mmCIF file of C-alpha atoms and ligand atoms in Angstrom:
data_model
loop_
_atom_site.group_PDB
_atom_site.id
_atom_site.type_symbol
_atom_site.label_atom_id
_atom_site.label_comp_id
_atom_site.label_asym_id
_atom_site.label_seq_id
_atom_site.Cartn_x
_atom_site.Cartn_y
_atom_site.Cartn_z
ATOM 1 C CA MET A 1 135.774 18.360 75.683
ATOM 2 C CA GLN A 2 137.389 20.299 78.515
ATOM 3 C CA ILE A 3 135.351 21.394 81.537
ATOM 4 C CA ILE A 4 136.768 24.542 83.164
ATOM 5 C CA ASN A 5 135.657 26.129 86.401
ATOM 6 C CA SER A 6 138.350 28.656 87.082
ATOM 7 C CA ILE A 7 138.336 32.094 85.470
ATOM 8 C CA ILE A 8 142.047 32.372 85.240
ATOM 9 C CA HIS A 9 142.283 28.941 83.588
ATOM 10 C CA MET A 10 139.610 29.913 81.042
ATOM 11 C CA GLN A 11 141.369 33.166 80.251
ATOM 12 C CA ALA A 12 144.707 31.333 79.715
ATOM 13 C CA LEU A 13 142.933 28.879 77.363
ATOM 14 C CA ALA A 14 141.409 31.712 75.336
ATOM 15 C CA ILE A 15 144.706 33.482 74.721
ATOM 16 C CA ALA A 16 146.320 30.686 72.659
ATOM 17 C CA PRO A 17 143.759 30.621 69.867
ATOM 18 C CA GLU A 18 143.750 34.397 69.786
ATOM 19 C CA ARG A 19 147.546 34.484 69.245
ATOM 20 C CA GLU A 20 147.362 31.736 66.597
ATOM 21 C CA GLY A 21 144.576 33.541 64.687
ATOM 22 C CA ARG A 22 141.997 30.849 65.433
ATOM 23 C CA ARG A 23 138.465 32.113 65.971
ATOM 24 C CA ILE A 24 136.589 31.516 69.211
ATOM 25 C CA ALA A 25 132.806 31.092 68.960
ATOM 26 C CA PHE A 26 130.940 31.502 72.247
ATOM 27 C CA VAL A 27 127.466 30.495 73.410
ATOM 28 C CA PRO A 28 126.582 31.798 76.878
ATOM 29 C CA THR A 29 123.724 29.898 78.658
ATOM 30 C CA MET A 30 122.190 29.197 82.018
ATOM 31 C CA GLY A 31 122.255 25.468 81.301
ATOM 32 C CA TYR A 32 119.476 22.867 81.230
ATOM 33 C CA LEU A 33 120.157 22.713 77.555
ATOM 34 C CA HIS A 34 117.534 22.060 74.899
ATOM 35 C CA GLU A 35 117.315 22.147 71.095
ATOM 36 C CA GLY A 36 117.307 25.996 71.129
ATOM 37 C CA HIS A 37 120.733 26.076 72.771
ATOM 38 C CA ALA A 38 121.866 23.213 70.473
ATOM 39 C CA SER A 39 120.998 25.306 67.426
ATOM 40 C CA LEU A 40 123.285 28.064 68.696
ATOM 41 C CA LEU A 41 126.055 25.585 69.403
ATOM 42 C CA ARG A 42 125.846 23.970 65.964
ATOM 43 C CA GLU A 43 126.031 27.354 64.303
ATOM 44 C CA GLY A 44 128.925 28.302 66.614
ATOM 45 C CA ARG A 45 130.678 25.103 65.571
ATOM 46 C CA LYS A 46 130.532 26.343 61.957
ATOM 47 C CA ARG A 47 131.690 29.835 62.763
ATOM 48 C CA GLY A 48 134.536 29.193 65.103
ATOM 49 C CA ASP A 49 137.695 27.042 65.307
ATOM 50 C CA VAL A 50 137.220 26.743 69.016
ATOM 51 C CA LEU A 51 133.641 26.465 70.400
ATOM 52 C CA VAL A 52 133.063 27.581 74.039
ATOM 53 C CA LEU A 53 129.842 27.050 75.912
ATOM 54 C CA SER A 54 129.300 28.717 79.288
ATOM 55 C CA ILE A 55 126.789 27.504 81.880
ATOM 56 C CA PHE A 56 126.113 29.967 84.638
ATOM 57 C CA VAL A 57 122.868 30.735 86.380
ATOM 58 C CA ASN A 58 123.718 34.423 86.972
ATOM 59 C CA PRO A 59 122.318 35.475 90.337
ATOM 60 C CA ILE A 60 122.509 39.228 89.712
ATOM 61 C CA GLN A 61 119.964 39.050 86.855
ATOM 62 C CA PHE A 62 117.324 37.512 89.091
ATOM 63 C CA GLY A 63 115.020 39.630 91.253
ATOM 64 C CA LYS A 64 114.346 38.824 94.932
ATOM 65 C CA ASN A 65 111.114 36.935 94.305
ATOM 66 C CA GLU A 66 112.166 35.284 91.046
ATOM 67 C CA ASP A 67 113.094 31.678 90.283
ATOM 68 C CA LEU A 68 116.849 31.606 90.896
ATOM 69 C CA ASP A 69 116.554 28.694 93.378
ATOM 70 C CA SER A 70 114.128 26.666 91.294
ATOM 71 C CA TYR A 71 115.942 27.219 87.982
ATOM 72 C CA PRO A 72 116.329 23.732 86.474
ATOM 73 C CA ARG A 73 119.745 22.171 86.366
ATOM 74 C CA ASP A 74 121.177 18.910 84.944
ATOM 75 C CA MET A 75 124.917 19.114 84.290
ATOM 76 C CA ASP A 76 125.322 15.485 83.066
ATOM 77 C CA ARG A 77 122.695 15.915 80.442
ATOM 78 C CA ASP A 78 124.158 19.301 79.464
ATOM 79 C CA PHE A 79 127.603 17.701 78.965
ATOM 80 C CA GLN A 80 126.085 15.036 76.692
ATOM 81 C CA ILE A 81 124.352 17.664 74.524
ATOM 82 C CA ALA A 82 127.486 19.841 74.452
ATOM 83 C CA GLU A 83 129.652 16.905 73.365
ATOM 84 C CA ALA A 84 127.183 15.983 70.660
ATOM 85 C CA CYS A 85 127.244 19.596 69.348
ATOM 86 C CA GLY A 86 131.041 19.582 69.157
ATOM 87 C CA VAL A 87 131.799 21.899 72.041
ATOM 88 C CA ASP A 88 135.520 22.188 72.872
ATOM 89 C CA ILE A 89 135.341 23.917 76.230
ATOM 90 C CA VAL A 90 132.514 24.152 78.763
ATOM 91 C CA PHE A 91 133.117 27.041 81.151
ATOM 92 C CA ILE A 92 131.220 26.742 84.432
ATOM 93 C CA PRO A 93 132.288 29.478 86.797
ATOM 94 C CA THR A 94 131.112 29.700 90.391
ATOM 95 C CA ALA A 95 129.049 32.636 91.633
ATOM 96 C CA ALA A 96 131.647 33.128 94.350
ATOM 97 C CA GLU A 97 134.367 33.651 91.795
ATOM 98 C CA MET A 98 132.312 35.734 89.436
ATOM 99 C CA TYR A 99 131.049 38.008 92.241
ATOM 100 C CA PRO A 100 133.613 37.980 95.067
ATOM 101 C CA ASN A 101 133.299 40.132 98.137
ATOM 102 C CA GLY A 102 133.796 43.722 97.205
ATOM 103 C CA PHE A 103 132.395 43.381 93.674
ATOM 104 C CA GLN A 104 130.814 46.709 92.755
ATOM 105 C CA THR A 105 130.931 47.362 89.047
ATOM 106 C CA GLY A 106 127.975 47.087 86.625
ATOM 107 C CA VAL A 107 127.150 47.749 83.045
ATOM 108 C CA THR A 108 123.869 49.578 82.356
ATOM 109 C CA VAL A 109 122.353 49.924 78.902
ATOM 110 C CA ARG A 110 119.730 52.679 79.042
ATOM 111 C CA ASP A 111 116.695 53.239 76.812
ATOM 112 C CA ILE A 112 116.430 49.863 75.077
ATOM 113 C CA ALA A 113 116.527 48.055 78.414
ATOM 114 C CA LEU A 114 113.717 50.042 79.941
ATOM 115 C CA PRO A 115 110.429 48.708 78.411
ATOM 116 C CA LEU A 116 109.066 45.154 78.280
ATOM 117 C CA CYS A 117 111.073 42.826 80.572
ATOM 118 C CA GLY A 118 113.050 45.817 81.801
ATOM 119 C CA ALA A 119 109.857 47.361 83.187
ATOM 120 C CA ILE A 120 108.726 44.204 84.888
ATOM 121 C CA ARG A 121 112.161 43.002 86.022
ATOM 122 C CA PRO A 122 114.046 46.094 87.260
ATOM 123 C CA ARG A 123 117.858 45.698 87.053
ATOM 124 C CA HIS A 124 117.522 42.402 85.145
ATOM 125 C CA PHE A 125 119.324 43.752 82.067
ATOM 126 C CA ASP A 126 122.007 45.377 84.235
ATOM 127 C CA GLY A 127 122.694 41.843 85.492
ATOM 128 C CA VAL A 128 122.696 40.491 81.913
ATOM 129 C CA ALA A 129 124.928 43.224 80.517
ATOM 130 C CA THR A 130 127.337 42.924 83.383
ATOM 131 C CA VAL A 131 127.684 39.120 83.234
ATOM 132 C CA VAL A 132 127.984 39.101 79.416
ATOM 133 C CA THR A 133 130.755 41.733 79.634
ATOM 134 C CA LYS A 134 132.588 39.606 82.217
ATOM 135 C CA LEU A 135 132.151 36.475 80.148
ATOM 136 C CA PHE A 136 133.415 38.270 77.015
ATOM 137 C CA ASN A 137 136.469 39.451 78.971
ATOM 138 C CA ILE A 138 137.138 35.881 80.160
ATOM 139 C CA VAL A 139 136.385 33.923 77.002
ATOM 140 C CA ARG A 140 137.501 36.643 74.482
ATOM 141 C CA PRO A 141 135.192 35.418 71.681
ATOM 142 C CA ASP A 142 135.362 36.509 68.036
ATOM 143 C CA VAL A 143 131.694 35.687 67.620
ATOM 144 C CA ALA A 144 129.031 35.219 70.245
ATOM 145 C CA LEU A 145 125.675 33.585 69.471
ATOM 146 C CA PHE A 146 122.342 34.565 71.123
ATOM 147 C CA GLY A 147 118.729 33.505 70.488
ATOM 148 C CA CYS A 148 116.002 35.825 69.254
ATOM 149 C CA LYS A 149 113.812 34.077 71.828
ATOM 150 C CA ASP A 150 115.215 36.666 74.210
ATOM 151 C CA TYR A 151 114.714 39.486 71.732
ATOM 152 C CA GLN A 152 115.242 42.386 74.107
ATOM 153 C CA GLN A 153 118.332 40.724 75.620
ATOM 154 C CA LEU A 154 119.852 40.409 72.076
ATOM 155 C CA ALA A 155 119.021 44.104 71.406
ATOM 156 C CA VAL A 156 120.625 45.136 74.745
ATOM 157 C CA ILE A 157 123.799 43.058 73.975
ATOM 158 C CA ARG A 158 124.070 44.471 70.418
ATOM 159 C CA ARG A 159 123.771 48.054 71.766
ATOM 160 C CA MET A 160 126.314 47.357 74.476
ATOM 161 C CA THR A 161 128.933 45.835 72.175
ATOM 162 C CA VAL A 162 128.595 48.745 69.762
ATOM 163 C CA ASP A 163 128.580 51.433 72.457
ATOM 164 C CA LEU A 164 131.578 49.984 74.316
ATOM 165 C CA ASN A 165 133.542 48.979 71.196
ATOM 166 C CA MET A 166 133.713 45.350 72.195
ATOM 167 C CA PRO A 167 135.619 43.407 69.523
ATOM 168 C CA VAL A 168 133.059 40.687 69.084
ATOM 169 C CA GLU A 169 130.474 39.884 66.406
ATOM 170 C CA ILE A 170 126.973 39.223 67.788
ATOM 171 C CA ALA A 171 124.930 36.614 65.879
ATOM 172 C CA GLY A 172 121.159 36.426 66.458
ATOM 173 C CA MET A 173 119.590 33.005 65.868
ATOM 174 C CA PRO A 174 115.923 32.096 65.149
ATOM 175 C CA ILE A 175 113.574 30.860 67.831
ATOM 176 C CA VAL A 176 113.381 27.028 68.042
ATOM 177 C CA ARG A 177 109.918 25.722 68.884
ATOM 178 C CA GLU A 178 108.355 22.457 69.921
ATOM 179 C CA ALA A 179 106.217 20.710 67.276
ATOM 180 C CA ASP A 180 103.107 22.411 68.682
ATOM 181 C CA GLY A 181 104.665 25.883 68.626
ATOM 182 C CA LEU A 182 105.736 26.361 72.248
ATOM 183 C CA ALA A 183 109.078 28.184 72.199
ATOM 184 C CA MET A 184 111.710 25.951 73.786
ATOM 185 C CA SER A 185 112.887 27.210 77.209
ATOM 186 C CA SER A 186 114.551 25.614 80.155
ATOM 187 C CA ARG A 187 111.678 26.961 82.255
ATOM 188 C CA ASN A 188 109.201 24.699 80.278
ATOM 189 C CA ALA A 189 110.481 21.874 82.522
ATOM 190 C CA ASN A 190 108.710 23.534 85.440
ATOM 191 C CA LEU A 191 105.291 23.328 83.751
ATOM 192 C CA SER A 192 102.821 20.589 84.888
ATOM 193 C CA PRO A 193 101.194 18.668 81.974
ATOM 194 C CA VAL A 194 98.060 20.838 82.340
ATOM 195 C CA GLU A 195 100.152 24.046 82.373
ATOM 196 C CA ARG A 196 102.108 22.807 79.388
ATOM 197 C CA GLN A 197 98.781 22.827 77.461
ATOM 198 C CA SER A 198 97.841 26.273 78.795
ATOM 199 C CA ALA A 199 101.254 27.601 77.656
ATOM 200 C CA LEU A 200 100.185 27.087 74.069
ATOM 201 C CA CYS A 201 98.152 30.325 74.292
ATOM 202 C CA LEU A 202 101.378 32.305 73.644
ATOM 203 C CA PHE A 203 101.888 30.704 70.260
ATOM 204 C CA ARG A 204 98.118 30.907 69.475
ATOM 205 C CA ALA A 205 98.320 34.643 70.188
ATOM 206 C CA ILE A 206 101.398 35.059 67.979
ATOM 207 C CA LYS A 207 99.794 33.118 65.125
ATOM 208 C CA THR A 208 96.558 35.079 65.283
ATOM 209 C CA ALA A 209 98.409 38.474 65.308
ATOM 210 C CA ARG A 210 100.443 37.346 62.283
ATOM 211 C CA GLU A 211 97.308 36.262 60.453
ATOM 212 C CA GLN A 212 95.595 39.548 61.142
ATOM 213 C CA PHE A 213 98.635 41.471 60.010
ATOM 214 C CA ALA A 214 98.812 39.354 56.810
ATOM 215 C CA ALA A 215 95.135 40.141 56.261
ATOM 216 C CA GLY A 216 95.848 43.876 56.363
ATOM 217 C CA GLU A 217 95.259 44.910 59.980
ATOM 218 C CA ARG A 218 97.695 47.641 61.044
ATOM 219 C CA SER A 219 96.265 49.134 64.183
ATOM 220 C CA VAL A 220 98.137 48.373 67.363
ATOM 221 C CA ALA A 221 94.988 49.026 69.397
ATOM 222 C CA VAL A 222 93.055 46.408 67.479
ATOM 223 C CA LEU A 223 95.888 43.842 67.322
ATOM 224 C CA ALA A 224 96.765 44.247 70.995
ATOM 225 C CA ARG A 225 93.143 43.838 72.104
ATOM 226 C CA GLU A 226 92.691 40.668 70.098
ATOM 227 C CA THR A 227 96.058 39.210 71.066
ATOM 228 C CA ARG A 228 95.358 39.800 74.766
ATOM 229 C CA ALA A 229 91.881 38.318 74.385
ATOM 230 C CA ILE A 230 93.379 35.022 73.141
ATOM 231 C CA ILE A 231 95.668 34.761 76.092
ATOM 232 C CA GLU A 232 92.923 35.785 78.536
ATOM 233 C CA GLN A 233 90.774 32.881 77.291
ATOM 234 C CA GLU A 234 93.280 30.618 79.085
ATOM 235 C CA SER A 235 92.338 30.769 82.772
ATOM 236 C CA ALA A 236 95.815 29.756 84.020
ATOM 237 C CA ALA A 237 97.449 32.600 82.147
ATOM 238 C CA VAL A 238 98.338 35.945 83.716
ATOM 239 C CA ILE A 239 99.694 38.581 81.293
ATOM 240 C CA ASP A 240 102.863 40.493 82.285
ATOM 241 C CA TYR A 241 102.799 42.324 78.932
ATOM 242 C CA VAL A 242 101.556 42.061 75.392
ATOM 243 C CA GLU A 243 103.208 44.756 73.311
ATOM 244 C CA PHE A 244 103.768 45.798 69.758
ATOM 245 C CA ARG A 245 106.919 47.845 69.358
ATOM 246 C CA ASP A 246 109.294 48.877 66.664
ATOM 247 C CA GLY A 247 111.723 45.961 66.250
ATOM 248 C CA LEU A 248 114.895 48.068 66.155
ATOM 249 C CA LEU A 249 114.690 50.524 69.030
ATOM 250 C CA LEU A 250 111.683 48.988 70.841
ATOM 251 C CA HIS A 251 109.778 52.284 70.682
ATOM 252 C CA GLU A 252 105.998 52.286 71.012
ATOM 253 C CA GLN A 253 103.976 52.374 67.839
ATOM 254 C CA ASP A 254 100.324 53.086 66.935
ATOM 255 C CA VAL A 255 100.538 51.471 63.539
ATOM 256 C CA VAL A 256 102.459 48.254 62.842
ATOM 257 C CA ASP A 257 104.632 47.418 59.864
ATOM 258 C CA SER A 258 106.632 44.398 58.794
ATOM 259 C CA ASN A 259 109.440 45.262 61.242
ATOM 260 C CA THR A 260 107.137 45.418 64.267
ATOM 261 C CA LEU A 261 107.936 43.159 67.178
ATOM 262 C CA LEU A 262 105.129 41.505 69.066
ATOM 263 C CA ALA A 263 106.551 40.637 72.478
ATOM 264 C CA LEU A 264 104.705 38.572 75.104
ATOM 265 C CA ALA A 265 105.432 37.711 78.713
ATOM 266 C CA VAL A 266 102.877 35.548 80.419
ATOM 267 C CA LYS A 267 102.817 33.651 83.722
ATOM 268 C CA ILE A 268 101.452 30.154 83.628
ATOM 269 C CA GLY A 269 101.145 29.195 87.307
ATOM 270 C CA GLN A 270 104.554 29.941 88.808
ATOM 271 C CA THR A 271 106.394 29.845 85.492
ATOM 272 C CA ARG A 272 106.981 33.051 83.512
ATOM 273 C CA LEU A 273 107.278 32.489 79.761
ATOM 274 C CA ILE A 274 108.314 34.932 77.041
ATOM 275 C CA ASP A 275 107.900 34.668 73.304
ATOM 276 C CA ASN A 276 107.914 37.033 70.364
ATOM 277 C CA THR A 277 107.658 37.459 66.629
ATOM 278 C CA VAL A 278 108.548 40.063 64.104
ATOM 279 C CA LEU A 279 105.400 40.390 61.986
ATOM 280 C CA GLY A 280 107.099 40.512 58.593
ATOM 281 C CA GLU A 281 109.602 37.778 59.231
ATOM 282 C CA GLU A 282 109.042 34.017 58.837
ATOM 283 C CA LEU A 283 108.079 32.057 61.908
HETATM 284 P P1 AMP O 301 119.317 30.732 78.535
HETATM 285 O O1 AMP O 301 120.054 29.489 78.927
HETATM 286 O O2 AMP O 301 117.836 30.659 78.676
HETATM 287 O O3 AMP O 301 119.890 31.974 79.160
HETATM 288 O O4 AMP O 301 119.578 30.911 76.991
HETATM 289 C C1 AMP O 301 120.873 30.926 76.483
HETATM 290 C C2 AMP O 301 120.827 31.351 75.017
HETATM 291 O O5 AMP O 301 119.978 30.423 74.297
HETATM 292 C C3 AMP O 301 120.186 32.729 74.861
HETATM 293 O O6 AMP O 301 120.904 33.440 73.826
HETATM 294 C C4 AMP O 301 118.783 32.457 74.444
HETATM 295 O O7 AMP O 301 118.185 33.400 73.632
HETATM 296 C C5 AMP O 301 118.968 31.161 73.598
HETATM 297 N N1 AMP O 301 117.773 30.394 73.535
HETATM 298 C C6 AMP O 301 116.937 29.984 74.584
HETATM 299 N N2 AMP O 301 115.849 29.368 74.118
HETATM 300 C C7 AMP O 301 115.899 29.427 72.742
HETATM 301 C C8 AMP O 301 115.085 28.979 71.724
HETATM 302 N N3 AMP O 301 113.899 28.323 71.939
HETATM 303 N N4 AMP O 301 115.488 29.172 70.429
HETATM 304 C C9 AMP O 301 116.620 29.805 70.159
HETATM 305 N N5 AMP O 301 117.470 30.267 71.106
HETATM 306 C C10 AMP O 301 117.148 30.089 72.396
#
C-alpha cells in the first residue's frame, strides 16, 4: 500500500492505470475509519483494478463554529483498516496544498443542496462539491463510492457529476449500523457513554416511522409529529431537523410514498448526528 501526500505525485500515479485501461475505484473520506467506510472499500476493491482511499478533513466544508478542530483522527488505525480492505493507494493531501494562497474557485450545486443540511450548514455542500471535484481531478476515478448515510451529499454529487459531465460512475452504498441500530459515524467517537445511549433515539424514530408507514400511515404531518416526539423524549437530544421529502429531488411532500426519504439531524450534547431511511427500502 502506497501512502501519497503530494497532489502531483497522486496525479502521476493515476495516469498509468488510465492509459493501460485499468479501472480506478475511489473512496473519499475524512478518516477515522469504521465499518461503514470499510464496506465502501470492499466494494471498491471488487469494482476497480486499483483502489484509492483519500483521507482529508476538508476545512472548507466546516462552518466557523463546527467541529473541524475536534474531528477525530487516528492515521495508524486508518492504515491498518485500509490495508485489510486491500487499498492500493492512500492519498492524504495537506490543506495547504489543496487550498493554497489565492485559491478562489468553487462548485455550487443549487436546489438539491438547499434544504436539510444545506439549510442548517450554509456553504457546506459548496465545500463538499468543490473538494470532490478537486479529488476527482487528482485521482481520476472510473467509479467513486459514497454512503447513503450522507444521503443529501450523495444526491449533490450525483447531480454535480451529471451536470458537469464528469466521466465517473457514482455508486451509493447502504448505511452500516451498529448492532443496536446506531448508524456508524466517525463522530460517534465523541459521544460519552451516556450520550451513546441517548443517540439511539435516532434509530428508534426511524424504526417507528417505518412501522407506521408499513401500517398504512401516509400523512407527513402525522408521521413528522410522532417521529419528533420520539426524539424529544430524549432529554439530551436537540433536533436540527426531522423531515420527510421526496427521495429523488428532496422536494417537500404532504403525503409519503415508498420513495419518501425520512432525514434526521439531531445534536446529542456537542455531537451532531445524521441518519435517514427511505420508507419503502430495506433497512
Ligand atoms: P466521512 O469520512 O464521514 O466523510 O465518510 C466518507 C464516506 O463514507 C461517505 O461517502 C459516507 O457517506 C460514507 N459513510 C460514512 N458512514 C457510513 C455508514 N455508517 N455506512 C455507510 N457509509 C458510510
